[in-house]
PDB file of C-alpha atoms in Angstrom:
ATOM      1  CA  GLU T   1     186.417 205.910 156.679  1.00  0.00           C
ATOM      2  CA  VAL T   2     186.740 202.213 157.396  1.00  0.00           C
ATOM      3  CA  GLN T   3     184.165 200.124 155.567  1.00  0.00           C
ATOM      4  CA  LEU T   4     183.541 196.387 155.683  1.00  0.00           C
ATOM      5  CA  LEU T   5     181.113 194.758 153.261  1.00  0.00           C
ATOM      6  CA  GLU T   6     180.159 191.119 153.628  1.00  0.00           C
ATOM      7  CA  SER T   7     178.716 188.984 150.849  1.00  0.00           C
ATOM      8  CA  GLY T   8     178.132 185.354 149.974  1.00  0.00           C
ATOM      9  CA  GLY T   9     175.377 184.430 152.380  1.00  0.00           C
ATOM     10  CA  GLY T  10     172.334 182.443 151.345  1.00  0.00           C
ATOM     11  CA  LEU T  11     170.353 179.243 151.737  1.00  0.00           C
ATOM     12  CA  VAL T  12     172.310 175.987 151.752  1.00  0.00           C
ATOM     13  CA  GLN T  13     171.385 172.404 152.572  1.00  0.00           C
ATOM     14  CA  PRO T  14     172.860 170.587 155.560  1.00  0.00           C
ATOM     15  CA  GLY T  15     176.238 169.162 154.629  1.00  0.00           C
ATOM     16  CA  GLY T  16     176.753 171.808 151.973  1.00  0.00           C
ATOM     17  CA  SER T  17     179.357 174.533 151.596  1.00  0.00           C
ATOM     18  CA  LEU T  18     179.384 178.297 151.334  1.00  0.00           C
ATOM     19  CA  ARG T  19     182.108 180.906 151.013  1.00  0.00           C
ATOM     20  CA  LEU T  20     181.684 184.294 152.645  1.00  0.00           C
ATOM     21  CA  SER T  21     183.666 187.364 151.617  1.00  0.00           C
ATOM     22  CA  CYS T  22     184.358 190.621 153.420  1.00  0.00           C
ATOM     23  CA  ALA T  23     185.704 193.490 151.319  1.00  0.00           C
ATOM     24  CA  ALA T  24     187.590 196.061 153.361  1.00  0.00           C
ATOM     25  CA  SER T  25     188.476 199.670 152.594  1.00  0.00           C
ATOM     26  CA  GLY T  26     189.695 202.799 154.347  1.00  0.00           C
ATOM     27  CA  PHE T  27     192.722 201.309 156.129  1.00  0.00           C
ATOM     28  CA  THR T  28     195.970 199.455 155.459  1.00  0.00           C
ATOM     29  CA  PHE T  29     194.487 195.985 155.277  1.00  0.00           C
ATOM     30  CA  SER T  30     197.660 193.959 155.890  1.00  0.00           C
ATOM     31  CA  ASN T  31     198.309 195.721 159.222  1.00  0.00           C
ATOM     32  CA  TYR T  32     195.198 194.351 160.911  1.00  0.00           C
ATOM     33  CA  ALA T  33     193.850 191.011 162.011  1.00  0.00           C
ATOM     34  CA  MET T  34     190.323 190.329 160.793  1.00  0.00           C
ATOM     35  CA  THR T  35     187.584 188.363 162.485  1.00  0.00           C
ATOM     36  CA  TRP T  36     184.249 186.684 161.798  1.00  0.00           C
ATOM     37  CA  VAL T  37     181.533 186.792 164.465  1.00  0.00           C
ATOM     38  CA  ARG T  38     178.066 185.283 164.107  1.00  0.00           C
ATOM     39  CA  GLN T  39     174.666 185.699 165.698  1.00  0.00           C
ATOM     40  CA  ALA T  40     172.185 182.857 165.471  1.00  0.00           C
ATOM     41  CA  PRO T  41     168.466 183.719 165.550  1.00  0.00           C
ATOM     42  CA  VAL T  42     167.391 184.934 168.991  1.00  0.00           C
ATOM     43  CA  LYS T  43     170.873 184.224 170.333  1.00  0.00           C
ATOM     44  CA  GLY T  44     173.914 186.220 171.351  1.00  0.00           C
ATOM     45  CA  LEU T  45     177.169 186.969 169.608  1.00  0.00           C
ATOM     46  CA  GLU T  46     179.640 184.138 169.003  1.00  0.00           C
ATOM     47  CA  TRP T  47     183.236 184.658 167.915  1.00  0.00           C
ATOM     48  CA  VAL T  48     183.959 182.298 164.974  1.00  0.00           C
ATOM     49  CA  SER T  49     187.454 182.861 163.590  1.00  0.00           C
ATOM     50  CA  THR T  50     190.343 185.313 163.329  1.00  0.00           C
ATOM     51  CA  ILE T  51     193.231 185.668 160.904  1.00  0.00           C
ATOM     52  CA  SER T  52     196.345 187.728 161.608  1.00  0.00           C
ATOM     53  CA  GLY T  53     197.369 190.645 159.408  1.00  0.00           C
ATOM     54  CA  SER T  54     200.029 188.574 157.695  1.00  0.00           C
ATOM     55  CA  GLY T  55     197.694 185.621 157.301  1.00  0.00           C
ATOM     56  CA  THR T  56     200.157 183.291 159.005  1.00  0.00           C
ATOM     57  CA  SER T  57     198.096 182.774 162.163  1.00  0.00           C
ATOM     58  CA  THR T  58     194.517 181.608 162.324  1.00  0.00           C
ATOM     59  CA  TYR T  59     192.192 180.880 165.226  1.00  0.00           C
ATOM     60  CA  TYR T  60     188.862 179.050 165.360  1.00  0.00           C
ATOM     61  CA  ALA T  61     186.066 178.462 167.810  1.00  0.00           C
ATOM     62  CA  ASP T  62     185.688 174.812 168.779  1.00  0.00           C
ATOM     63  CA  SER T  63     182.220 174.797 167.211  1.00  0.00           C
ATOM     64  CA  VAL T  64     183.651 175.357 163.702  1.00  0.00           C
ATOM     65  CA  LYS T  65     187.180 173.934 163.907  1.00  0.00           C
ATOM     66  CA  GLY T  66     187.841 171.448 161.114  1.00  0.00           C
ATOM     67  CA  ARG T  67     184.855 172.664 159.079  1.00  0.00           C
ATOM     68  CA  PHE T  68     185.535 176.378 158.511  1.00  0.00           C
ATOM     69  CA  THR T  69     188.670 177.956 157.020  1.00  0.00           C
ATOM     70  CA  ILE T  70     189.530 181.633 157.225  1.00  0.00           C
ATOM     71  CA  SER T  71     191.849 183.233 154.668  1.00  0.00           C
ATOM     72  CA  ARG T  72     192.703 186.641 153.267  1.00  0.00           C
ATOM     73  CA  ASP T  73     193.837 188.165 149.977  1.00  0.00           C
ATOM     74  CA  SER T  74     195.757 191.391 150.536  1.00  0.00           C
ATOM     75  CA  SER T  75     195.738 192.191 146.819  1.00  0.00           C
ATOM     76  CA  LYS T  76     191.946 192.407 147.040  1.00  0.00           C
ATOM     77  CA  ASN T  77     191.663 193.682 150.630  1.00  0.00           C
ATOM     78  CA  THR T  78     189.299 190.809 151.289  1.00  0.00           C
ATOM     79  CA  VAL T  79     188.914 188.209 154.010  1.00  0.00           C
ATOM     80  CA  PHE T  80     187.091 184.946 153.359  1.00  0.00           C
ATOM     81  CA  LEU T  81     185.335 182.291 155.402  1.00  0.00           C
ATOM     82  CA  GLN T  82     185.028 178.930 153.685  1.00  0.00           C
ATOM     83  CA  MET T  83     182.289 176.962 155.446  1.00  0.00           C
ATOM     84  CA  ASN T  84     182.030 173.218 154.783  1.00  0.00           C
ATOM     85  CA  SER T  85     179.884 170.451 156.280  1.00  0.00           C
ATOM     86  CA  LEU T  86     177.321 173.024 157.305  1.00  0.00           C
ATOM     87  CA  LYS T  87     174.829 172.213 160.037  1.00  0.00           C
ATOM     88  CA  ALA T  88     171.483 173.729 160.978  1.00  0.00           C
ATOM     89  CA  GLU T  89     173.139 175.292 164.008  1.00  0.00           C
ATOM     90  CA  ASP T  90     175.409 177.300 161.697  1.00  0.00           C
ATOM     91  CA  THR T  91     172.372 179.347 160.670  1.00  0.00           C
ATOM     92  CA  ALA T  92     173.221 182.911 161.650  1.00  0.00           C
ATOM     93  CA  VAL T  93     174.067 186.406 160.533  1.00  0.00           C
ATOM     94  CA  TYR T  94     177.815 186.467 159.954  1.00  0.00           C
ATOM     95  CA  PHE T  95     179.647 189.716 160.639  1.00  0.00           C
ATOM     96  CA  CYS T  96     183.218 190.543 159.747  1.00  0.00           C
ATOM     97  CA  ALA T  97     185.097 192.916 162.000  1.00  0.00           C
ATOM     98  CA  LYS T  98     188.474 194.573 162.250  1.00  0.00           C
ATOM     99  CA  ASP T  99     190.852 194.008 165.151  1.00  0.00           C
ATOM    100  CA  PRO T 100     193.027 196.778 166.600  1.00  0.00           C
ATOM    101  CA  ARG T 101     196.400 197.437 164.960  1.00  0.00           C
ATOM    102  CA  GLY T 102     199.043 194.836 165.646  1.00  0.00           C
ATOM    103  CA  ALA T 103     196.926 192.870 168.056  1.00  0.00           C
ATOM    104  CA  VAL T 104     194.110 190.456 168.577  1.00  0.00           C
ATOM    105  CA  GLY T 105     191.685 192.436 170.679  1.00  0.00           C
ATOM    106  CA  TRP T 106     188.323 194.108 170.444  1.00  0.00           C
ATOM    107  CA  PHE T 107     186.281 194.422 167.264  1.00  0.00           C
ATOM    108  CA  ASP T 108     185.788 197.775 165.590  1.00  0.00           C
ATOM    109  CA  PRO T 109     184.160 198.424 163.262  1.00  0.00           C
ATOM    110  CA  TRP T 110     181.794 195.686 162.111  1.00  0.00           C
ATOM    111  CA  GLY T 111     180.213 195.098 158.737  1.00  0.00           C
ATOM    112  CA  GLN T 112     176.451 194.955 158.279  1.00  0.00           C
ATOM    113  CA  GLY T 113     176.458 191.167 158.171  1.00  0.00           C
ATOM    114  CA  THR T 114     175.335 188.469 155.750  1.00  0.00           C
ATOM    115  CA  LEU T 115     172.693 185.847 156.530  1.00  0.00           C
ATOM    116  CA  VAL T 116     173.473 182.155 156.209  1.00  0.00           C
ATOM    117  CA  THR T 117     170.558 179.732 156.423  1.00  0.00           C
ATOM    118  CA  VAL T 118     171.236 176.011 156.603  1.00  0.00           C
ATOM    119  CA  SER T 119     168.056 174.110 155.894  1.00  0.00           C
ATOM    120  CA  SER T 120     166.669 171.369 153.692  1.00  0.00           C
TER     121      SER T 120
ATOM    122  CA  ASP H   1     187.878 178.723 177.011  1.00  0.00           C
ATOM    123  CA  ILE H   2     187.157 181.746 179.178  1.00  0.00           C
ATOM    124  CA  VAL H   3     183.443 181.843 179.980  1.00  0.00           C
ATOM    125  CA  MET H   4     181.838 185.260 180.305  1.00  0.00           C
ATOM    126  CA  THR H   5     178.645 185.521 182.354  1.00  0.00           C
ATOM    127  CA  GLN H   6     176.522 188.657 182.402  1.00  0.00           C
ATOM    128  CA  SER H   7     173.851 189.672 184.864  1.00  0.00           C
ATOM    129  CA  PRO H   8     171.043 190.382 184.684  1.00  0.00           C
ATOM    130  CA  ASP H   9     169.785 188.918 181.402  1.00  0.00           C
ATOM    131  CA  SER H  10     167.475 191.909 181.076  1.00  0.00           C
ATOM    132  CA  LEU H  11     166.600 195.067 182.933  1.00  0.00           C
ATOM    133  CA  ALA H  12     164.063 197.854 182.641  1.00  0.00           C
ATOM    134  CA  VAL H  13     165.110 201.321 183.750  1.00  0.00           C
ATOM    135  CA  SER H  14     163.245 204.628 183.761  1.00  0.00           C
ATOM    136  CA  LEU H  15     164.463 207.383 181.486  1.00  0.00           C
ATOM    137  CA  GLY H  16     167.179 209.380 183.207  1.00  0.00           C
ATOM    138  CA  GLU H  17     167.913 206.649 185.734  1.00  0.00           C
ATOM    139  CA  ARG H  18     171.063 204.553 186.078  1.00  0.00           C
ATOM    140  CA  ALA H  19     171.489 201.166 184.394  1.00  0.00           C
ATOM    141  CA  THR H  20     174.137 198.755 185.639  1.00  0.00           C
ATOM    142  CA  ILE H  21     175.262 195.602 183.845  1.00  0.00           C
ATOM    143  CA  ASN H  22     177.662 193.103 185.354  1.00  0.00           C
ATOM    144  CA  CYS H  23     180.094 190.773 183.619  1.00  0.00           C
ATOM    145  CA  LYS H  24     182.096 188.018 185.273  1.00  0.00           C
ATOM    146  CA  SER H  25     184.881 186.020 183.639  1.00  0.00           C
ATOM    147  CA  SER H  26     185.734 182.425 184.567  1.00  0.00           C
ATOM    148  CA  GLN H  27     189.365 183.434 184.940  1.00  0.00           C
ATOM    149  CA  SER H  28     191.176 186.713 185.336  1.00  0.00           C
ATOM    150  CA  VAL H  29     191.552 188.824 182.196  1.00  0.00           C
ATOM    151  CA  LEU H  30     194.062 191.134 183.883  1.00  0.00           C
ATOM    152  CA  TYR H  31     197.462 190.896 182.198  1.00  0.00           C
ATOM    153  CA  ASN H  32     199.936 191.504 185.017  1.00  0.00           C
ATOM    154  CA  SER H  33     202.815 192.630 182.800  1.00  0.00           C
ATOM    155  CA  ASN H  34     200.950 195.741 181.635  1.00  0.00           C
ATOM    156  CA  ASN H  35     198.183 195.948 184.259  1.00  0.00           C
ATOM    157  CA  ASN H  36     195.506 196.028 181.558  1.00  0.00           C
ATOM    158  CA  ASN H  37     192.183 194.247 181.706  1.00  0.00           C
ATOM    159  CA  TYR H  38     191.482 192.618 178.359  1.00  0.00           C
ATOM    160  CA  LEU H  39     187.761 193.365 178.281  1.00  0.00           C
ATOM    161  CA  ALA H  40     185.461 195.254 175.904  1.00  0.00           C
ATOM    162  CA  TRP H  41     181.773 196.257 175.886  1.00  0.00           C
ATOM    163  CA  TYR H  42     179.441 196.535 172.868  1.00  0.00           C
ATOM    164  CA  GLN H  43     175.986 197.899 172.191  1.00  0.00           C
ATOM    165  CA  HIS H  44     173.818 196.012 169.693  1.00  0.00           C
ATOM    166  CA  LYS H  45     170.587 197.375 168.262  1.00  0.00           C
ATOM    167  CA  PRO H  46     168.270 195.326 165.994  1.00  0.00           C
ATOM    168  CA  GLY H  47     169.171 195.506 162.322  1.00  0.00           C
ATOM    169  CA  GLN H  48     172.524 197.144 163.012  1.00  0.00           C
ATOM    170  CA  PRO H  49     176.021 195.789 163.559  1.00  0.00           C
ATOM    171  CA  PRO H  50     177.330 195.833 167.120  1.00  0.00           C
ATOM    172  CA  LYS H  51     179.057 199.030 168.200  1.00  0.00           C
ATOM    173  CA  LEU H  52     182.181 199.180 170.350  1.00  0.00           C
ATOM    174  CA  LEU H  53     181.637 201.230 173.516  1.00  0.00           C
ATOM    175  CA  ILE H  54     184.533 200.448 175.859  1.00  0.00           C
ATOM    176  CA  TYR H  55     187.893 198.657 175.639  1.00  0.00           C
ATOM    177  CA  TRP H  56     190.611 197.975 178.223  1.00  0.00           C
ATOM    178  CA  ALA H  57     187.621 197.657 180.584  1.00  0.00           C
ATOM    179  CA  SER H  58     187.284 201.415 181.068  1.00  0.00           C
ATOM    180  CA  THR H  59     188.505 203.298 177.972  1.00  0.00           C
ATOM    181  CA  ARG H  60     185.594 204.874 176.160  1.00  0.00           C
ATOM    182  CA  GLU H  61     185.696 204.634 172.365  1.00  0.00           C
ATOM    183  CA  SER H  62     185.829 207.959 170.541  1.00  0.00           C
ATOM    184  CA  GLY H  63     182.349 209.413 170.040  1.00  0.00           C
ATOM    185  CA  VAL H  64     180.686 207.328 172.753  1.00  0.00           C
ATOM    186  CA  PRO H  65     178.645 209.531 175.129  1.00  0.00           C
ATOM    187  CA  ASP H  66     180.194 209.984 178.556  1.00  0.00           C
ATOM    188  CA  ARG H  67     177.089 208.572 180.246  1.00  0.00           C
ATOM    189  CA  PHE H  68     178.618 205.178 179.374  1.00  0.00           C
ATOM    190  CA  SER H  69     181.394 204.033 181.679  1.00  0.00           C
ATOM    191  CA  GLY H  70     183.216 200.795 182.381  1.00  0.00           C
ATOM    192  CA  SER H  71     184.859 199.634 185.575  1.00  0.00           C
ATOM    193  CA  GLY H  72     186.240 196.562 187.296  1.00  0.00           C
ATOM    194  CA  SER H  73     189.333 194.409 187.250  1.00  0.00           C
ATOM    195  CA  GLY H  74     190.408 190.791 187.233  1.00  0.00           C
ATOM    196  CA  THR H  75     187.188 188.787 186.897  1.00  0.00           C
ATOM    197  CA  ASP H  76     184.430 191.286 187.734  1.00  0.00           C
ATOM    198  CA  PHE H  77     183.374 194.161 185.508  1.00  0.00           C
ATOM    199  CA  THR H  78     180.543 196.655 185.217  1.00  0.00           C
ATOM    200  CA  LEU H  79     179.060 198.765 182.436  1.00  0.00           C
ATOM    201  CA  THR H  80     177.125 201.739 183.754  1.00  0.00           C
ATOM    202  CA  ILE H  81     174.764 204.005 181.847  1.00  0.00           C
ATOM    203  CA  SER H  82     174.488 206.956 184.195  1.00  0.00           C
ATOM    204  CA  SER H  83     171.299 208.472 182.791  1.00  0.00           C
ATOM    205  CA  LEU H  84     169.378 206.189 180.443  1.00  0.00           C
ATOM    206  CA  GLN H  85     168.209 207.730 177.181  1.00  0.00           C
ATOM    207  CA  ALA H  86     165.640 206.307 174.770  1.00  0.00           C
ATOM    208  CA  GLU H  87     168.359 205.621 172.197  1.00  0.00           C
ATOM    209  CA  ASP H  88     170.200 203.376 174.668  1.00  0.00           C
ATOM    210  CA  VAL H  89     167.614 200.593 174.317  1.00  0.00           C
ATOM    211  CA  ALA H  90     169.733 197.706 173.033  1.00  0.00           C
ATOM    212  CA  VAL H  91     171.461 194.489 173.998  1.00  0.00           C
ATOM    213  CA  TYR H  92     174.852 194.956 175.638  1.00  0.00           C
ATOM    214  CA  TYR H  93     177.686 192.421 175.495  1.00  0.00           C
ATOM    215  CA  CYS H  94     181.003 192.078 177.264  1.00  0.00           C
ATOM    216  CA  GLN H  95     183.875 190.352 175.478  1.00  0.00           C
ATOM    217  CA  GLN H  96     187.278 189.158 176.644  1.00  0.00           C
ATOM    218  CA  TYR H  97     190.378 189.318 174.475  1.00  0.00           C
ATOM    219  CA  TYR H  98     192.823 187.936 177.054  1.00  0.00           C
ATOM    220  CA  SER H  99     192.720 184.684 175.099  1.00  0.00           C
ATOM    221  CA  SER H 100     193.077 184.565 171.327  1.00  0.00           C
ATOM    222  CA  LEU H 101     189.922 182.417 171.500  1.00  0.00           C
ATOM    223  CA  ARG H 102     187.735 185.431 172.212  1.00  0.00           C
ATOM    224  CA  THR H 103     184.389 184.977 173.990  1.00  0.00           C
ATOM    225  CA  PHE H 104     181.304 187.096 174.624  1.00  0.00           C
ATOM    226  CA  GLY H 105     178.874 187.217 177.472  1.00  0.00           C
ATOM    227  CA  GLN H 106     175.329 186.089 176.699  1.00  0.00           C
ATOM    228  CA  GLY H 107     174.063 189.662 176.474  1.00  0.00           C
ATOM    229  CA  THR H 108     171.905 191.936 178.629  1.00  0.00           C
ATOM    230  CA  LYS H 109     168.780 193.508 177.159  1.00  0.00           C
ATOM    231  CA  VAL H 110     168.110 197.062 178.364  1.00  0.00           C
ATOM    232  CA  GLU H 111     164.589 198.453 178.048  1.00  0.00           C
ATOM    233  CA  ILE H 112     162.682 201.506 179.220  1.00  0.00           C
ATOM    234  CA  LYS H 113     160.470 201.072 182.265  1.00  0.00           C
TER     235      LYS H 113
END
């Protein structure tokens, strides 16, 4: 069974940094792109970033480009999201999700999410 | 970026009745070389992660009840719940994966009338 477990969320001041982790199990991690999606309070889903299975290709939403960095460690079956220069509008539940094999596509499954709150 | 627009924003349907959600993309998500529409649908209930329902616009994910169906092509798509059940109360999202910069619709909230 595929499992994704996010961690690293919390309260951070504007301008601060946070690193999210997503530990994956139940599949061959290096064969799949991985993605972060967020949901701000009372808002819809927003795709944030994707990293290819090999880690050589990365993609970012305009809203986070230059501030967030996605990476992965295949020895630990973990994908990371380094978030710098955080703003109040980055407050959200952050989900990690698995892409289909060999492609950038739909998201399935999703982790339970981790809450990031940016506030002074 | 490809903008996805859903309609309506919310709808209330009686138990056992049909619910229809529309999704329109700002450009075609039909890939001509393979004739596939790069569109997925999700169901999202409070306190849970989103759940994949449909991909390739009309392919139902394993385990999804057959009362859920997807249709459409190019820029216009529809998610239909043929006979609404109480457990279908949720927010539904469409999502395009034609572009590597994936985008979601704003969501449609489905409630019981």
